[in-house]
GROMACS .gro file of C-alpha atoms in nm:
model
  142
    1MET     CA    1  -0.873  -1.934  -3.403
    2ILE     CA    2  -0.572  -1.824  -3.199
    3TYR     CA    3  -0.424  -1.476  -3.233
    4GLN     CA    4  -0.046  -1.481  -3.267
    5LEU     CA    5   0.180  -1.176  -3.245
    6MET     CA    6   0.557  -1.161  -3.293
    7TYR     CA    7   0.790  -0.872  -3.218
    8TYR     CA    8   1.152  -0.774  -3.165
    9SER     CA    9   1.273  -0.519  -2.912
   10THR     CA   10   1.599  -0.389  -2.777
   11ALA     CA   11   1.674  -0.395  -2.406
   12ARG     CA   12   1.770  -0.058  -2.258
   13LYS     CA   13   2.047  -0.243  -2.075
   14GLU     CA   14   2.187  -0.595  -2.089
   15GLN     CA   15   1.969  -0.824  -1.877
   16SER     CA   16   2.134  -1.042  -1.615
   17ASP     CA   17   2.029  -1.403  -1.564
   18ALA     CA   18   1.851  -1.300  -1.243
   19GLU     CA   19   1.662  -1.022  -1.422
   20LEU     CA   20   1.559  -1.260  -1.699
   21ARG     CA   21   1.440  -1.516  -1.442
   22ASP     CA   22   1.229  -1.245  -1.275
   23ILE     CA   23   1.078  -1.144  -1.610
   24LEU     CA   24   1.000  -1.508  -1.692
   25GLU     CA   25   0.843  -1.586  -1.353
   26ALA     CA   26   0.615  -1.283  -1.375
   27SER     CA   27   0.533  -1.357  -1.740
   28ARG     CA   28   0.448  -1.718  -1.674
   29ARG     CA   29   0.216  -1.632  -1.384
   30GLY     CA   30   0.030  -1.367  -1.583
   31ASN     CA   31   0.022  -1.572  -1.900
   32ARG     CA   32  -0.133  -1.873  -1.730
   33GLN     CA   33  -0.412  -1.651  -1.595
   34ARG     CA   34  -0.476  -1.503  -1.941
   35GLN     CA   35  -0.423  -1.834  -2.126
   36ILE     CA   36  -0.136  -1.682  -2.326
   37THR     CA   37   0.141  -1.906  -2.450
   38GLY     CA   38   0.457  -1.824  -2.638
   39LEU     CA   39   0.828  -1.812  -2.676
   40LEU     CA   40   1.090  -1.562  -2.562
   41LEU     CA   41   1.440  -1.549  -2.709
   42TYR     CA   42   1.705  -1.315  -2.576
   43GLY     CA   43   2.056  -1.251  -2.700
   44ASP     CA   44   2.296  -0.959  -2.718
   45GLY     CA   45   2.043  -0.717  -2.577
   46VAL     CA   46   1.765  -0.809  -2.821
   47PHE     CA   47   1.436  -0.983  -2.743
   48PHE     CA   48   1.226  -1.180  -2.990
   49GLN     CA   49   0.889  -1.292  -2.863
   50VAL     CA   50   0.591  -1.488  -2.989
   51LEU     CA   51   0.266  -1.434  -2.799
   52GLU     CA   52  -0.047  -1.638  -2.866
   53GLY     CA   53  -0.395  -1.643  -2.717
   54SER     CA   54  -0.714  -1.440  -2.754
   55GLU     CA   55  -0.668  -1.126  -2.964
   56VAL     CA   56  -0.786  -0.901  -2.681
   57ASP     CA   57  -0.545  -1.054  -2.427
   58VAL     CA   58  -0.245  -1.067  -2.662
   59LYS     CA   59  -0.293  -0.705  -2.775
   60ALA     CA   60  -0.332  -0.590  -2.415
   61LEU     CA   61  -0.010  -0.770  -2.318
   62TYR     CA   62   0.174  -0.629  -2.621
   63ASP     CA   63   0.062  -0.276  -2.519
   64LYS     CA   64   0.188  -0.343  -2.165
   65ILE     CA   65   0.522  -0.464  -2.302
   66GLY     CA   66   0.542  -0.154  -2.523
   67ALA     CA   67   0.503   0.067  -2.214
   68ASP     CA   68   0.773  -0.126  -2.021
   69ASP     CA   69   1.080   0.096  -1.988
   70ARG     CA   70   1.314  -0.204  -2.012
   71HIS     CA   71   1.247  -0.207  -2.390
   72HIS     CA   72   1.291   0.036  -2.676
   73SER     CA   73   1.282   0.013  -3.055
   74ILE     CA   74   0.996  -0.235  -3.055
   75LEU     CA   75   0.946  -0.378  -3.403
   76HIS     CA   76   0.613  -0.548  -3.471
   77ALA     CA   77   0.713  -0.845  -3.689
   78ALA     CA   78   0.378  -1.014  -3.754
   79ALA     CA   79   0.026  -1.063  -3.622
   80ARG     CA   80  -0.231  -1.308  -3.750
   81GLU     CA   81  -0.491  -1.565  -3.664
   82VAL     CA   82  -0.378  -1.927  -3.672
   83PRO     CA   83  -0.579  -2.248  -3.630
   84GLU     CA   84  -0.367  -2.373  -3.338
   85ARG     CA   85  -0.095  -2.264  -3.100
   86SER     CA   86   0.269  -2.320  -3.188
   87PHE     CA   87   0.366  -2.323  -2.817
   88ALA     CA   88   0.058  -2.475  -2.656
   89ASP     CA   89   0.245  -2.626  -2.361
   90TRP     CA   90   0.448  -2.318  -2.274
   91ALA     CA   91   0.319  -2.032  -2.055
   92MET     CA   92   0.639  -1.874  -2.183
   93GLY     CA   93   0.917  -2.084  -2.328
   94TYR     CA   94   1.259  -1.925  -2.302
   95THR     CA   95   1.591  -1.980  -2.473
   96PRO     CA   96   1.893  -1.761  -2.400
   97LEU     CA   97   2.106  -1.709  -2.708
   98SER     CA   98   2.432  -1.611  -2.549
   99GLY     CA   99   2.729  -1.841  -2.551
  100GLU     CA  100   2.676  -2.149  -2.762
  101LEU     CA  101   2.408  -2.059  -3.012
  102GLN     CA  102   2.376  -2.417  -3.129
  103ALA     CA  103   2.250  -2.514  -2.784
  104GLY     CA  104   1.977  -2.253  -2.827
  105VAL     CA  105   1.889  -2.393  -3.168
  106ASP     CA  106   1.887  -2.747  -3.034
  107SER     CA  107   1.654  -2.653  -2.750
  108LEU     CA  108   1.410  -2.512  -3.004
  109MET     CA  109   1.394  -2.836  -3.201
  110ASP     CA  110   1.053  -2.999  -3.204
  111VAL     CA  111   0.889  -2.749  -2.971
  112SER     CA  112   0.538  -2.879  -3.028
  113ARG     CA  113   0.589  -3.253  -3.048
  114ARG     CA  114   0.938  -3.305  -2.899
  115GLN     CA  115   1.031  -3.572  -3.150
  116ALA     CA  116   1.351  -3.761  -3.083
  117ASP     CA  117   1.503  -3.713  -3.431
  118PRO     CA  118   1.771  -3.438  -3.399
  119GLU     CA  119   1.764  -3.380  -3.775
  120VAL     CA  120   1.408  -3.247  -3.769
  121SER     CA  121   1.385  -2.868  -3.784
  122LEU     CA  122   1.182  -2.646  -3.554
  123ASP     CA  123   0.841  -2.813  -3.555
  124CYS     CA  124   0.599  -2.522  -3.568
  125ASP     CA  125   0.438  -2.282  -3.808
  126PRO     CA  126   0.664  -2.183  -4.101
  127LEU     CA  127   0.647  -1.808  -4.026
  128VAL     CA  128   0.740  -1.862  -3.661
  129ARG     CA  129   1.023  -2.093  -3.770
  130LEU     CA  130   1.146  -1.832  -4.023
  131LEU     CA  131   1.149  -1.551  -3.766
  132VAL     CA  132   1.318  -1.768  -3.502
  133ARG     CA  133   1.585  -1.878  -3.748
  134SER     CA  134   1.634  -1.518  -3.864
  135PHE     CA  135   1.679  -1.404  -3.504
  136ILE     CA  136   1.932  -1.681  -3.437
  137ASP     CA  137   2.122  -1.610  -3.760
  138ASN     CA  138   2.144  -1.240  -3.672
  139GLN     CA  139   2.280  -1.329  -3.328
  140GLN     CA  140   2.553  -1.536  -3.492
  141LEU     CA  141   2.657  -1.236  -3.703
  142ALA     CA  142   2.677  -1.001  -3.405
   0.00000   0.00000   0.00000
């Protein structure tokens, strides 16, 4: 079984593209070493992240993120064991949700299998899909 944890947090300050690239590069390096996969969404100063891997490694990373002073108001959305990863091929997938939100939604389509049909919704676990869609919908309201 794979441990999967999802959370929201608020950035203490708006992150520039360069800052986000730095976060992603460091995350991807560390995640590969720990065999953690996941997804990071960022828009309007809010992060939504899915982390998946061993329970020990994911909880340790979540604690590290919680201690990072770039975040505040961390909201633990869900944690559970799942039979397989939703983002198996991603050390950390990333979609910025500023500007055209539809482009962000489109890039999330068929994450696991990358099917060609644009009408297919996000192809992953229903809870992950629900939380991703909720995050995107809230960004559209902001």
